[in-house]
mmCIF file of C-alpha atoms in Angstrom:
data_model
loop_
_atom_site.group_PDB
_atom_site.id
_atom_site.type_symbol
_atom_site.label_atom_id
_atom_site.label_comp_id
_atom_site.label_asym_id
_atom_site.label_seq_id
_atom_site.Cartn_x
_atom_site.Cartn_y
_atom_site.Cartn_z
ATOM 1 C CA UNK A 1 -48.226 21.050 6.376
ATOM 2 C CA UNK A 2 -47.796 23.156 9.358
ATOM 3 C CA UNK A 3 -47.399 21.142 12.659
ATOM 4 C CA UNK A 4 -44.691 23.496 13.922
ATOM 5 C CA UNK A 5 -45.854 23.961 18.103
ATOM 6 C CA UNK A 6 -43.472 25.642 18.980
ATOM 7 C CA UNK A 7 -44.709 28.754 21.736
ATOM 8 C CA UNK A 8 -47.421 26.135 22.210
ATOM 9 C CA UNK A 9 -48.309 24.809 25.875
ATOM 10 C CA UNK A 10 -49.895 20.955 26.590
ATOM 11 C CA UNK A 11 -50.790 19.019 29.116
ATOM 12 C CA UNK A 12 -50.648 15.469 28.678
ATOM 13 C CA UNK A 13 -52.227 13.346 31.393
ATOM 14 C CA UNK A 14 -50.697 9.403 31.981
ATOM 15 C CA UNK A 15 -47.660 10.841 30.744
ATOM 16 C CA UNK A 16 -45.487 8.903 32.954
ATOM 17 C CA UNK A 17 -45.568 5.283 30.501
ATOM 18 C CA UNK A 18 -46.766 4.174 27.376
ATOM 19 C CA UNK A 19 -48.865 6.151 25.038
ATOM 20 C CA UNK A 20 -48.903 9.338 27.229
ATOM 21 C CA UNK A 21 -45.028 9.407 27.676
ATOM 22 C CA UNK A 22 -44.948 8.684 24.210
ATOM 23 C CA UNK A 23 -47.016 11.843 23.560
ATOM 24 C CA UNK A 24 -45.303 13.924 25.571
ATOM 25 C CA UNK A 25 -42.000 13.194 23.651
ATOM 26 C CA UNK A 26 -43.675 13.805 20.287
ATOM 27 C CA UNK A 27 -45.322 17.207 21.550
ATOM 28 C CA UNK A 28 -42.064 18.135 22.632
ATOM 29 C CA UNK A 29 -40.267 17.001 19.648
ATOM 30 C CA UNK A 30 -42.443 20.040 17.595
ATOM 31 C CA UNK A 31 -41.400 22.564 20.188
ATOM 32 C CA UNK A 32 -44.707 22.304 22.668
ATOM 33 C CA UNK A 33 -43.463 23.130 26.332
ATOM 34 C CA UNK A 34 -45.432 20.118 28.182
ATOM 35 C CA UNK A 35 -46.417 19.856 31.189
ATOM 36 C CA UNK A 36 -46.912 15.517 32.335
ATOM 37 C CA UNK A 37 -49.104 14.452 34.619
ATOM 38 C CA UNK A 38 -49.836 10.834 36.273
ATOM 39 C CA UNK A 39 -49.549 9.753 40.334
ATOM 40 C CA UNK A 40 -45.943 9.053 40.305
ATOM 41 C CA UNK A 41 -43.699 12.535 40.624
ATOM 42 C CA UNK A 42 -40.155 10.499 40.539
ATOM 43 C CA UNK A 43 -41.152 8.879 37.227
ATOM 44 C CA UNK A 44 -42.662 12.046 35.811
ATOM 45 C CA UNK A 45 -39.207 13.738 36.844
ATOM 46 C CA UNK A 46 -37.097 11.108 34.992
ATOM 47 C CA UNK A 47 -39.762 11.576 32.038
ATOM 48 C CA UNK A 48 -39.358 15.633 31.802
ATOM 49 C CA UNK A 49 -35.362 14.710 31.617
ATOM 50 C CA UNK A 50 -35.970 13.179 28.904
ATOM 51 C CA UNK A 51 -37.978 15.753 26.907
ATOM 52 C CA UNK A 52 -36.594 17.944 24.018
ATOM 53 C CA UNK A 53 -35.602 21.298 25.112
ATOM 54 C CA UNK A 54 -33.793 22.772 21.590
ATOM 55 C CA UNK A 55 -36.123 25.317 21.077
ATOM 56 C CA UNK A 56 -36.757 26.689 24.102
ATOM 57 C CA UNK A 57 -39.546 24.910 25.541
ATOM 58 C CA UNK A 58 -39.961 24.686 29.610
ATOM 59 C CA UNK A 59 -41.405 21.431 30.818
ATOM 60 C CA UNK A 60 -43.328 21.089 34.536
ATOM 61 C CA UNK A 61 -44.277 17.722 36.556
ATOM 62 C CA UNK A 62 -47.061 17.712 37.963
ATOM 63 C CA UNK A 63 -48.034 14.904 40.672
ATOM 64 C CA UNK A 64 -51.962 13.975 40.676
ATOM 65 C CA UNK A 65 -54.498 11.228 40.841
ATOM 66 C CA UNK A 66 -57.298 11.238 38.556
ATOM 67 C CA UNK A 67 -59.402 9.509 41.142
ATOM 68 C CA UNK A 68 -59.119 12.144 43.531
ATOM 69 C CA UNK A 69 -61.203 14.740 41.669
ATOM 70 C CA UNK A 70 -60.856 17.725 44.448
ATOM 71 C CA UNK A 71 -57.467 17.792 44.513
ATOM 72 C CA UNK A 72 -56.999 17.390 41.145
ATOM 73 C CA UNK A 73 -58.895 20.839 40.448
ATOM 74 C CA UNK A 74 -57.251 22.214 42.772
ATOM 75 C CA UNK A 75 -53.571 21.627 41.849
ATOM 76 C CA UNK A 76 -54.325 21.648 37.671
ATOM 77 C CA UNK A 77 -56.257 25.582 38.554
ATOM 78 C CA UNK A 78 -53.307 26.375 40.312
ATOM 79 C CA UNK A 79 -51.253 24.867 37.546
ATOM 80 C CA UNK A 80 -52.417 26.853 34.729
ATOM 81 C CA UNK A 81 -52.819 30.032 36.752
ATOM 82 C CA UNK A 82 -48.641 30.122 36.983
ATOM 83 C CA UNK A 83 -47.975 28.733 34.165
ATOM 84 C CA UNK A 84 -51.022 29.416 31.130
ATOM 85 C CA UNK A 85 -52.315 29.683 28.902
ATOM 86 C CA UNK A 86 -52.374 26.033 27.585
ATOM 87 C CA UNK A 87 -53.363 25.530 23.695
ATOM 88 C CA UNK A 88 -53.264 21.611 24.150
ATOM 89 C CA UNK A 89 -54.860 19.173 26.744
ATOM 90 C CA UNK A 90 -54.470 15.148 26.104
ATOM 91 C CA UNK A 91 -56.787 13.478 28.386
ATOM 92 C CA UNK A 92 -55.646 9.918 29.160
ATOM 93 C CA UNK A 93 -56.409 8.007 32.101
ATOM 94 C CA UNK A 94 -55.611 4.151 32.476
ATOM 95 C CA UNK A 95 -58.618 1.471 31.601
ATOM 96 C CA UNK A 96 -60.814 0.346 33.574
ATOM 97 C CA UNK A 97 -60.308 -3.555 35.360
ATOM 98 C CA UNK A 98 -61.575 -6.294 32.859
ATOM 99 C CA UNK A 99 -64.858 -8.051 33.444
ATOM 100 C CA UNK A 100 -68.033 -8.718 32.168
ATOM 101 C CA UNK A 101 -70.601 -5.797 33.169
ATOM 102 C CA UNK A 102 -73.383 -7.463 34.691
ATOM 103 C CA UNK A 103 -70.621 -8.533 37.563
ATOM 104 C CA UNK A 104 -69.260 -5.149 38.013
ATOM 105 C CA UNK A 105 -70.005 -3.619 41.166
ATOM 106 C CA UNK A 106 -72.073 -0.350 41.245
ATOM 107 C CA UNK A 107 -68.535 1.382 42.798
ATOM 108 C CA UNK A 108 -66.718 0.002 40.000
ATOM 109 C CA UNK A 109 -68.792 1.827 37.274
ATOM 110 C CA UNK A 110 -68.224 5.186 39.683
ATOM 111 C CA UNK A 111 -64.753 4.660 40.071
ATOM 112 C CA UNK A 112 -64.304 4.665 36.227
ATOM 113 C CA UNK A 113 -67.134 7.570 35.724
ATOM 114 C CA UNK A 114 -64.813 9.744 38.428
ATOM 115 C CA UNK A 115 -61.548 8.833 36.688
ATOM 116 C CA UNK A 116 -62.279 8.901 33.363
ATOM 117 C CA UNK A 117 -65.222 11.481 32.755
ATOM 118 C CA UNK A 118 -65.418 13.622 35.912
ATOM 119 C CA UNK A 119 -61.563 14.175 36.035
ATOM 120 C CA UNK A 120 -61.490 14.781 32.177
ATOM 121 C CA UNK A 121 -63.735 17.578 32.383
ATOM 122 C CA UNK A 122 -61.986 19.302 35.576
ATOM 123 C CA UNK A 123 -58.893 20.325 33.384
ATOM 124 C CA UNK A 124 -61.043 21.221 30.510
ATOM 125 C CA UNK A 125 -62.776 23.339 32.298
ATOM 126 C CA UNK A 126 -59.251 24.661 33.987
ATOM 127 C CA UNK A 127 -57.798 25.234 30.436
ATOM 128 C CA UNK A 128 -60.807 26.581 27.861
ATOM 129 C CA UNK A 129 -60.400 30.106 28.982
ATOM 130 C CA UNK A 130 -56.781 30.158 27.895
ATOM 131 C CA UNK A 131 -57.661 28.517 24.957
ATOM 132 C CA UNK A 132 -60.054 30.832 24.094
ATOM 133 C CA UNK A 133 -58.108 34.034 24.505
ATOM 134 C CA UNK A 134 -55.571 32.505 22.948
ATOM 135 C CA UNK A 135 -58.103 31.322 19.945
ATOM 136 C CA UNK A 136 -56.382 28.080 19.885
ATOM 137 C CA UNK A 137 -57.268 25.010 21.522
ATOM 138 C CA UNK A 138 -56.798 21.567 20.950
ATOM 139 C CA UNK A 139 -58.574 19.096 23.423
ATOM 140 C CA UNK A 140 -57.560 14.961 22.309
ATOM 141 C CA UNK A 141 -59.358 12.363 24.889
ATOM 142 C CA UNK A 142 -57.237 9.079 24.318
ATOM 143 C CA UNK A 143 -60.545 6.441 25.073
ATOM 144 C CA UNK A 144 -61.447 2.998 22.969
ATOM 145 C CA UNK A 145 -62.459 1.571 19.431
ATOM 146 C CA UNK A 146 -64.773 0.311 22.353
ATOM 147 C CA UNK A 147 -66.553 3.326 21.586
ATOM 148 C CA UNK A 148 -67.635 1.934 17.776
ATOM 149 C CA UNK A 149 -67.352 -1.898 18.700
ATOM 150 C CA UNK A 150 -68.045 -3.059 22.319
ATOM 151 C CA UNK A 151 -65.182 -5.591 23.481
ATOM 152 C CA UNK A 152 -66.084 -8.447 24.545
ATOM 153 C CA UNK A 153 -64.638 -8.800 28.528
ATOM 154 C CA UNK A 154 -64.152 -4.769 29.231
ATOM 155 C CA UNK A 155 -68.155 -4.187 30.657
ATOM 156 C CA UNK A 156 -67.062 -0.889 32.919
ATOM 157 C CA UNK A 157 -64.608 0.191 29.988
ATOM 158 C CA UNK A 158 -67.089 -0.288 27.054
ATOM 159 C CA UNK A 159 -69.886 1.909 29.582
ATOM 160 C CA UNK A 160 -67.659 4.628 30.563
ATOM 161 C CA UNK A 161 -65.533 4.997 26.822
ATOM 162 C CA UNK A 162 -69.217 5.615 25.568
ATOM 163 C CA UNK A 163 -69.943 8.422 27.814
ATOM 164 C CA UNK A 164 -66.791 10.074 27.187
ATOM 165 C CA UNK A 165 -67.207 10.335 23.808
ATOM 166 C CA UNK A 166 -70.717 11.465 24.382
ATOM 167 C CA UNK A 167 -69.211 14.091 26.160
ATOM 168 C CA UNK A 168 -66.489 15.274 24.023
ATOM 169 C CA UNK A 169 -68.697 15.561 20.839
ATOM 170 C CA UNK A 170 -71.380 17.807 22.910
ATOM 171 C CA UNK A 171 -68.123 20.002 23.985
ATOM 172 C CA UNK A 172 -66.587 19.940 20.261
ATOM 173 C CA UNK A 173 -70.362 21.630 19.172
ATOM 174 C CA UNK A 174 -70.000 24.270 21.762
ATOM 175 C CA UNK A 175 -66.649 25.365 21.806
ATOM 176 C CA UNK A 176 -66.054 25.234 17.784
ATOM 177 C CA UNK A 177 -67.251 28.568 17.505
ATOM 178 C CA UNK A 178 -63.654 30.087 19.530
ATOM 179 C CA UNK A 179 -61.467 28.179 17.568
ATOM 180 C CA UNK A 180 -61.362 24.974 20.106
ATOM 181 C CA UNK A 181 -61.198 21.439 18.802
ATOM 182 C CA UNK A 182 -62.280 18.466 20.367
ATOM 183 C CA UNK A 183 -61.707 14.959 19.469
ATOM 184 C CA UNK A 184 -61.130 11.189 20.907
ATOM 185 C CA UNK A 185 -58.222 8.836 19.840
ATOM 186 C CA UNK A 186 -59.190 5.239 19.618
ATOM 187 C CA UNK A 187 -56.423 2.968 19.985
ATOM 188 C CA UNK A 188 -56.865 -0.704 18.970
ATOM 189 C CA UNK A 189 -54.629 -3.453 20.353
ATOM 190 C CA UNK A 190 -51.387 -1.162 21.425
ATOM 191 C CA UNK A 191 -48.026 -3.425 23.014
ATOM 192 C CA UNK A 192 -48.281 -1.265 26.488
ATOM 193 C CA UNK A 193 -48.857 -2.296 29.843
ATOM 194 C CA UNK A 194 -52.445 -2.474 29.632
ATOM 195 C CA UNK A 195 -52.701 -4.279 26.758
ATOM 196 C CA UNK A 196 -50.191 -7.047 28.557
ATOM 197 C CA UNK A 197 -52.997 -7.065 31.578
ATOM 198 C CA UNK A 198 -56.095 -7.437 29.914
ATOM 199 C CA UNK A 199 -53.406 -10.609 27.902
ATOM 200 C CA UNK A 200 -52.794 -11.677 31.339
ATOM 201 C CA UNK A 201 -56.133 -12.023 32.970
ATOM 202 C CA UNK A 202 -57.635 -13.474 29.856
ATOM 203 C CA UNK A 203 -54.862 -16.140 30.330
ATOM 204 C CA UNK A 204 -55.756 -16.435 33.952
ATOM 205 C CA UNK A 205 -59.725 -17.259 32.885
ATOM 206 C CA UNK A 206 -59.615 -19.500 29.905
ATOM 207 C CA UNK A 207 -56.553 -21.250 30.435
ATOM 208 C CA UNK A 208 -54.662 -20.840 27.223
ATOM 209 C CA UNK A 209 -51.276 -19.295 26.806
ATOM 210 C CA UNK A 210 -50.285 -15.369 26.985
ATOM 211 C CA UNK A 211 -48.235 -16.074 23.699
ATOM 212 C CA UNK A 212 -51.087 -18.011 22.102
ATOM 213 C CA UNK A 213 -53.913 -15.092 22.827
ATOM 214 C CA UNK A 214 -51.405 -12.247 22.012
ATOM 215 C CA UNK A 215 -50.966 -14.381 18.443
ATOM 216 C CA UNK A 216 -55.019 -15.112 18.554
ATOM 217 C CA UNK A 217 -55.377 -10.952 18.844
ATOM 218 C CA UNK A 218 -52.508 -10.063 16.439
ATOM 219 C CA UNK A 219 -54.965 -12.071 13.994
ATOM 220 C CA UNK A 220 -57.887 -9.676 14.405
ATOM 221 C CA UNK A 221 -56.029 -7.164 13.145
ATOM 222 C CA UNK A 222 -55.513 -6.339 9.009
ATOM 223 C CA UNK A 223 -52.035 -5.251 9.720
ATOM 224 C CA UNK A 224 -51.167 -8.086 11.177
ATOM 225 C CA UNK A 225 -49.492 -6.897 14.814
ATOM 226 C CA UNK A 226 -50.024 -4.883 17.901
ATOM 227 C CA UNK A 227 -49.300 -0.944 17.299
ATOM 228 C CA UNK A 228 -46.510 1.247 18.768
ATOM 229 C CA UNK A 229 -47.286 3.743 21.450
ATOM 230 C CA UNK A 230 -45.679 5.996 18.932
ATOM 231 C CA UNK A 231 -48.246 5.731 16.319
ATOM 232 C CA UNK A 232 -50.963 7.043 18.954
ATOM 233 C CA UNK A 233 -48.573 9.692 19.852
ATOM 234 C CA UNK A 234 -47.827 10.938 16.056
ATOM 235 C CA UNK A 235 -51.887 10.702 15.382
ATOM 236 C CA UNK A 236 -52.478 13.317 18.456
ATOM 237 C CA UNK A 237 -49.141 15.583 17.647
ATOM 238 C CA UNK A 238 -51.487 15.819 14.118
ATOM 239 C CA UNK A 239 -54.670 16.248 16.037
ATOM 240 C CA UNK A 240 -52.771 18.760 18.216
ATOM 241 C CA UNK A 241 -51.083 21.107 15.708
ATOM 242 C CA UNK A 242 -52.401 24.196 13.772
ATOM 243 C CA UNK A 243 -52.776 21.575 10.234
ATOM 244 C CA UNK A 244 -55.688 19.937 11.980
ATOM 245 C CA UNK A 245 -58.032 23.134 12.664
ATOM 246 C CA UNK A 246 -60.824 21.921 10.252
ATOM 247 C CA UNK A 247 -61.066 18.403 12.151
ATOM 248 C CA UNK A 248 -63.398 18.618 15.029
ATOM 249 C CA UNK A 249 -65.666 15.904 17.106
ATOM 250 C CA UNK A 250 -64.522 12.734 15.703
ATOM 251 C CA UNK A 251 -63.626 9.504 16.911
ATOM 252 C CA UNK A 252 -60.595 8.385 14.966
ATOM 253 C CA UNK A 253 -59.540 4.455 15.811
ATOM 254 C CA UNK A 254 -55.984 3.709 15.830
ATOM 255 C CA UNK A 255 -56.090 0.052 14.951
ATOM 256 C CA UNK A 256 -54.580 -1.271 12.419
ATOM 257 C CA UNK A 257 -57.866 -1.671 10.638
ATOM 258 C CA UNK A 258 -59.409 -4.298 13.532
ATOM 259 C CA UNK A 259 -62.893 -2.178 13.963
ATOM 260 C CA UNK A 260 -65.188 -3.164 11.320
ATOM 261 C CA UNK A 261 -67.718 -0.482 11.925
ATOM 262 C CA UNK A 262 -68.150 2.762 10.106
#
């Protein structure tokens, strides 16, 4: 099974903790030069330090906000102007705040639409020419099982995951044809930081214990636990590499078998 990257390029957004750090180690561990991207540079510094450089990959930092949509064109279009073509984007963007919808404000629903949606498709559109003069392209959106199975408590998240997915399978129909891919990881309950936030406000509003409702969600799930930011990671580096070519516009859940839809 080929899942060799190396002379490949990716981008992985929210690469500076959890499951886009994690990502960006595994891309690099086939050979990908990566470039990281989240709002902190220092982190993202100590993060390319870490990356795997054996076989000649060159890794960049690059400082951004995903709410800031105008800037964020213009440094990624600068970005890949220097240092393009990119085969490989990873779109991940932390989750929305926790809360029922119908008490979400209307500027909490646009703050997710700008950070999650609008800033996803700014660096696809700054990458899909390389990727299709390069006739390789692999575009991963990291969203929800949310997407299949609303959750009860995420109201923005459930809204917005929806119309990203929406939006990935309408771009996985029209860029098929020049050997572009595009397709959503759906991670189930993952031990991150985010996961430990939505633990801790649920704690906050029904009183019970963060060790009794991180046991209570461990039981939702066949396998029994919370997955590894790894696992996510080693289901994209598949996603990303040259084996999966033939898989385009799914929706894949990561989850340890906890959605029970189709």
């Amino acid at each position: 099974m080929e899942t060799n990257l190396t002379g490949k390029r990716a981008i992985v957004c929210g690469a500076s903790k959890g499951m886009g750090r994690a990502t960006a180690v595994e891309l690099a561990s086939l050979g990908a030069s990566v470039t990281i991207i989240a709002r902190r540079g220092d982190v993202l510094e100590q993060v390319k330090a870490g990356l795997d450089t054996s076989k000649g990959q060159k890794h960049h930092a690059l400082a951004a906000d995903m709410s800031d949509v105008k800037a964020l064109k213009e440094k990624i279009t600068a970005h890949v102007k220097a240092q393009g073509p990119f085969h490989i984007l990873v779109n991940n963007t932390g989750g929305p705040a926790a809360g029922p919808a119908h008490l979400a404000a209307v500027e909490d629903f646009e703050r997710a639409f700008t950070q999650h949606l609008l800033a996803s498709h700014v660096m696809v559109q700054a990458v899909i020419d390389g990727m299709k003069a390069e006739k390789y392209g692999r575009i991963i959106n990291v969203i929800s099982t949310s997407v299949k199975q609303p959750i009860k408590g995420l109201g923005v998240s459930n809204t917005i995951r929806a119309a990203v997915a929406n939006w990935a399978k309408t771009l996985a129909g029209e860029l098929g044809p020049f050997g572009i891919t595009v397709n959503n990881i759906l991670p189930g309950p993952i031990d991150t930081d985010r996961m430990k936030e939505i633990v801790e406000g649920k704690s906050k509003s029904t009183g019970k214990s963060i060790a009794e409702l991180i046991e209570i969600e461990k039981a939702t799930v066949p396998a029994g636990r919370y997955g590894t930011p790894e696992e996510i990671a080693q289901t994209i580096a598949f996603l990303a590499s040259p084996a999966a070519a033939y898989i385009n516009g799914i929706n894949l859940p990561v989850d340890g078998g906890r959605t029970s839809s189709l």
